[in-house]
PDB file of C-alpha atoms in Angstrom:
ATOM      1  CA  MET T  17      -2.288 -10.459  -4.152  1.00  0.00           C
ATOM      2  CA  LEU T  18       0.643  -9.203  -5.951  1.00  0.00           C
ATOM      3  CA  THR T  19       3.880 -11.537  -5.817  1.00  0.00           C
ATOM      4  CA  SER T  20       7.177 -11.956  -7.375  1.00  0.00           C
ATOM      5  CA  SER T  21       7.016 -15.746  -7.089  1.00  0.00           C
ATOM      6  CA  PRO T  22       3.490 -16.835  -8.267  1.00  0.00           C
ATOM      7  CA  SER T  23       4.563 -20.584  -8.316  1.00  0.00           C
ATOM      8  CA  SER T  24       4.663 -20.349  -4.548  1.00  0.00           C
ATOM      9  CA  PHE T  25       0.815 -19.990  -4.334  1.00  0.00           C
ATOM     10  CA  SER T  26      -2.020 -22.294  -5.317  1.00  0.00           C
ATOM     11  CA  SER T  27      -4.603 -21.540  -7.873  1.00  0.00           C
ATOM     12  CA  ASP T  28      -7.198 -21.398  -5.293  1.00  0.00           C
ATOM     13  CA  VAL T  29      -5.437 -18.495  -3.509  1.00  0.00           C
ATOM     14  CA  ALA T  30      -4.076 -16.580  -6.552  1.00  0.00           C
ATOM     15  CA  VAL T  31      -5.480 -15.481  -9.779  1.00  0.00           C
ATOM     16  CA  ALA T  32      -3.155 -14.692 -12.757  1.00  0.00           C
ATOM     17  CA  LEU T  33      -4.059 -11.512 -14.674  1.00  0.00           C
ATOM     18  CA  LYS T  34      -3.964 -11.241 -18.373  1.00  0.00           C
ATOM     19  CA  GLU T  35      -3.981  -7.556 -18.296  1.00  0.00           C
ATOM     20  CA  PRO T  36      -1.359  -5.033 -16.691  1.00  0.00           C
ATOM     21  CA  ILE T  37      -1.983  -4.964 -12.934  1.00  0.00           C
ATOM     22  CA  LEU T  38      -2.395  -1.085 -12.920  1.00  0.00           C
ATOM     23  CA  SER T  39      -5.123  -1.207 -15.427  1.00  0.00           C
ATOM     24  CA  HIS T  40      -6.918  -3.906 -13.590  1.00  0.00           C
ATOM     25  CA  CYS T  41      -6.710  -1.958 -10.243  1.00  0.00           C
ATOM     26  CA  ALA T  42      -7.731   1.408 -11.672  1.00  0.00           C
ATOM     27  CA  GLN T  43     -10.940  -0.532 -13.015  1.00  0.00           C
ATOM     28  CA  LEU T  44     -11.464  -1.988  -9.526  1.00  0.00           C
ATOM     29  CA  LYS T  45     -11.228   1.305  -7.856  1.00  0.00           C
ATOM     30  CA  GLU T  46     -13.737   2.930 -10.336  1.00  0.00           C
ATOM     31  CA  GLN T  47     -16.176   0.124  -9.967  1.00  0.00           C
ATOM     32  CA  SER T  48     -15.762  -0.425  -6.208  1.00  0.00           C
ATOM     33  CA  LYS T  49     -18.120   1.014  -3.585  1.00  0.00           C
ATOM     34  CA  GLU T  50     -15.852  -0.078  -1.007  1.00  0.00           C
ATOM     35  CA  ASP T  51     -12.114   0.759  -0.012  1.00  0.00           C
ATOM     36  CA  ILE T  52      -9.215  -1.350  -1.745  1.00  0.00           C
ATOM     37  CA  TRP T  53      -6.503  -2.097   0.798  1.00  0.00           C
ATOM     38  CA  LEU T  54      -2.889  -2.435  -0.476  1.00  0.00           C
ATOM     39  CA  ILE T  55      -0.603  -4.203   1.897  1.00  0.00           C
ATOM     40  CA  GLY T  56       2.682  -4.475   0.069  1.00  0.00           C
ATOM     41  CA  GLY T  57       6.395  -4.041  -0.208  1.00  0.00           C
ATOM     42  CA  GLY T  58       8.468  -1.180  -1.360  1.00  0.00           C
ATOM     43  CA  LYS T  59       8.091  -2.094  -5.132  1.00  0.00           C
ATOM     44  CA  ALA T  60       4.177  -2.482  -5.070  1.00  0.00           C
ATOM     45  CA  ASN T  61       3.730   0.551  -2.850  1.00  0.00           C
ATOM     46  CA  ALA T  62       5.771   2.644  -5.275  1.00  0.00           C
ATOM     47  CA  LEU T  63       4.057   1.359  -8.314  1.00  0.00           C
ATOM     48  CA  PHE T  64       0.596   2.226  -7.120  1.00  0.00           C
ATOM     49  CA  LEU T  65       1.665   5.671  -5.701  1.00  0.00           C
ATOM     50  CA  ASP T  66       3.394   6.720  -8.900  1.00  0.00           C
ATOM     51  CA  ALA T  67       0.145   5.583 -10.845  1.00  0.00           C
ATOM     52  CA  GLY T  68      -1.946   7.882  -8.631  1.00  0.00           C
ATOM     53  CA  LEU T  69      -4.059   5.059  -7.260  1.00  0.00           C
ATOM     54  CA  ILE T  70      -3.604   5.693  -3.702  1.00  0.00           C
ATOM     55  CA  ASP T  71      -5.823   8.171  -1.957  1.00  0.00           C
ATOM     56  CA  GLU T  72      -5.039   7.373   1.765  1.00  0.00           C
ATOM     57  CA  PHE T  73      -2.198   5.900   3.716  1.00  0.00           C
ATOM     58  CA  ILE T  74      -2.220   4.502   7.119  1.00  0.00           C
ATOM     59  CA  PHE T  75       1.248   4.036   8.576  1.00  0.00           C
ATOM     60  CA  THR T  76       1.604   1.978  11.818  1.00  0.00           C
ATOM     61  CA  TYR T  77       4.841   2.001  13.489  1.00  0.00           C
ATOM     62  CA  ILE T  78       5.536  -0.717  15.943  1.00  0.00           C
ATOM     63  CA  PRO T  79       8.439  -0.368  18.363  1.00  0.00           C
ATOM     64  CA  LYS T  80      10.415  -3.514  17.643  1.00  0.00           C
ATOM     65  CA  THR T  81      13.749  -3.876  15.907  1.00  0.00           C
ATOM     66  CA  LEU T  82      13.546  -5.899  12.826  1.00  0.00           C
ATOM     67  CA  GLY T  83      17.083  -5.769  11.373  1.00  0.00           C
ATOM     68  CA  LYS T  84      17.284  -2.979   8.980  1.00  0.00           C
ATOM     69  CA  GLY T  85      13.546  -2.775   8.520  1.00  0.00           C
ATOM     70  CA  ILE T  86      11.488  -2.876   5.274  1.00  0.00           C
ATOM     71  CA  ARG T  87      11.253   0.131   3.003  1.00  0.00           C
ATOM     72  CA  ILE T  88       7.903   1.439   2.565  1.00  0.00           C
ATOM     73  CA  PHE T  89       8.515   2.713  -1.012  1.00  0.00           C
ATOM     74  CA  GLU T  90      11.328   1.861  -3.441  1.00  0.00           C
ATOM     75  CA  GLY T  91      12.954   4.852  -5.245  1.00  0.00           C
ATOM     76  CA  ASP T  92      12.188   8.434  -4.654  1.00  0.00           C
ATOM     77  CA  ALA T  93       8.670   8.327  -3.574  1.00  0.00           C
ATOM     78  CA  SER T  94       7.129  11.503  -2.058  1.00  0.00           C
ATOM     79  CA  LEU T  95       4.119  12.173   0.082  1.00  0.00           C
ATOM     80  CA  ASN T  96       4.093  15.909  -0.978  1.00  0.00           C
ATOM     81  CA  SER T  97       0.643  15.528  -2.441  1.00  0.00           C
ATOM     82  CA  TYR T  98      -0.767  14.033   0.815  1.00  0.00           C
ATOM     83  CA  SER T  99      -1.963  15.918   4.204  1.00  0.00           C
ATOM     84  CA  LEU T 100      -1.429  14.369   7.695  1.00  0.00           C
ATOM     85  CA  VAL T 101      -4.886  14.119   8.932  1.00  0.00           C
ATOM     86  CA  GLU T 102      -4.746  12.048  12.012  1.00  0.00           C
ATOM     87  CA  HIS T 103      -2.339  10.583  14.476  1.00  0.00           C
ATOM     88  CA  LYS T 104      -2.873   8.022  17.317  1.00  0.00           C
ATOM     89  CA  PHE T 105      -0.511   6.824  20.171  1.00  0.00           C
ATOM     90  CA  TYR T 106      -1.531   3.588  21.752  1.00  0.00           C
ATOM     91  CA  PRO T 107      -0.528   2.315  25.238  1.00  0.00           C
ATOM     92  CA  ASN T 108       1.562  -0.380  24.045  1.00  0.00           C
ATOM     93  CA  GLY T 109       3.874   1.991  22.228  1.00  0.00           C
ATOM     94  CA  VAL T 110       2.399   1.734  18.740  1.00  0.00           C
ATOM     95  CA  PHE T 111       2.255   4.961  16.673  1.00  0.00           C
ATOM     96  CA  GLN T 112      -0.347   5.478  13.872  1.00  0.00           C
ATOM     97  CA  ILE T 113      -0.429   8.216  11.403  1.00  0.00           C
ATOM     98  CA  ARG T 114      -2.877   8.717   8.423  1.00  0.00           C
ATOM     99  CA  PHE T 115      -2.428  10.712   5.436  1.00  0.00           C
ATOM    100  CA  VAL T 116      -5.046  11.582   2.736  1.00  0.00           C
ATOM    101  CA  LEU T 117      -4.438  12.897  -0.816  1.00  0.00           C
ATOM    102  CA  LYS T 118      -4.913  16.735  -1.064  1.00  0.00           C
ATOM    103  CA  ASN T 119      -7.941  17.950  -3.245  1.00  0.00           C
TER     104      ASN T 119
END
């Protein structure tokens, strides 16, 4: 869990790292046999994208108005290195697209 307010969480839910988060996550990615999910805000998403730690995106659009909405990425993030490989429409109006990192 990444958070900008760690005091809001108990120690049984969150672990404080003594190393930079990107170094820790790069090690996890190398060691893991499973996928690692990132569900974050614009800052976290941009941080991991800029570091080259994301190899797949799944964006889900839910047709509800939430004020101005939430930015997926902060800054000038680009998906030019990714290819659209799948899209799905669901009967309830949800639309989902999947991008993977180009080889």
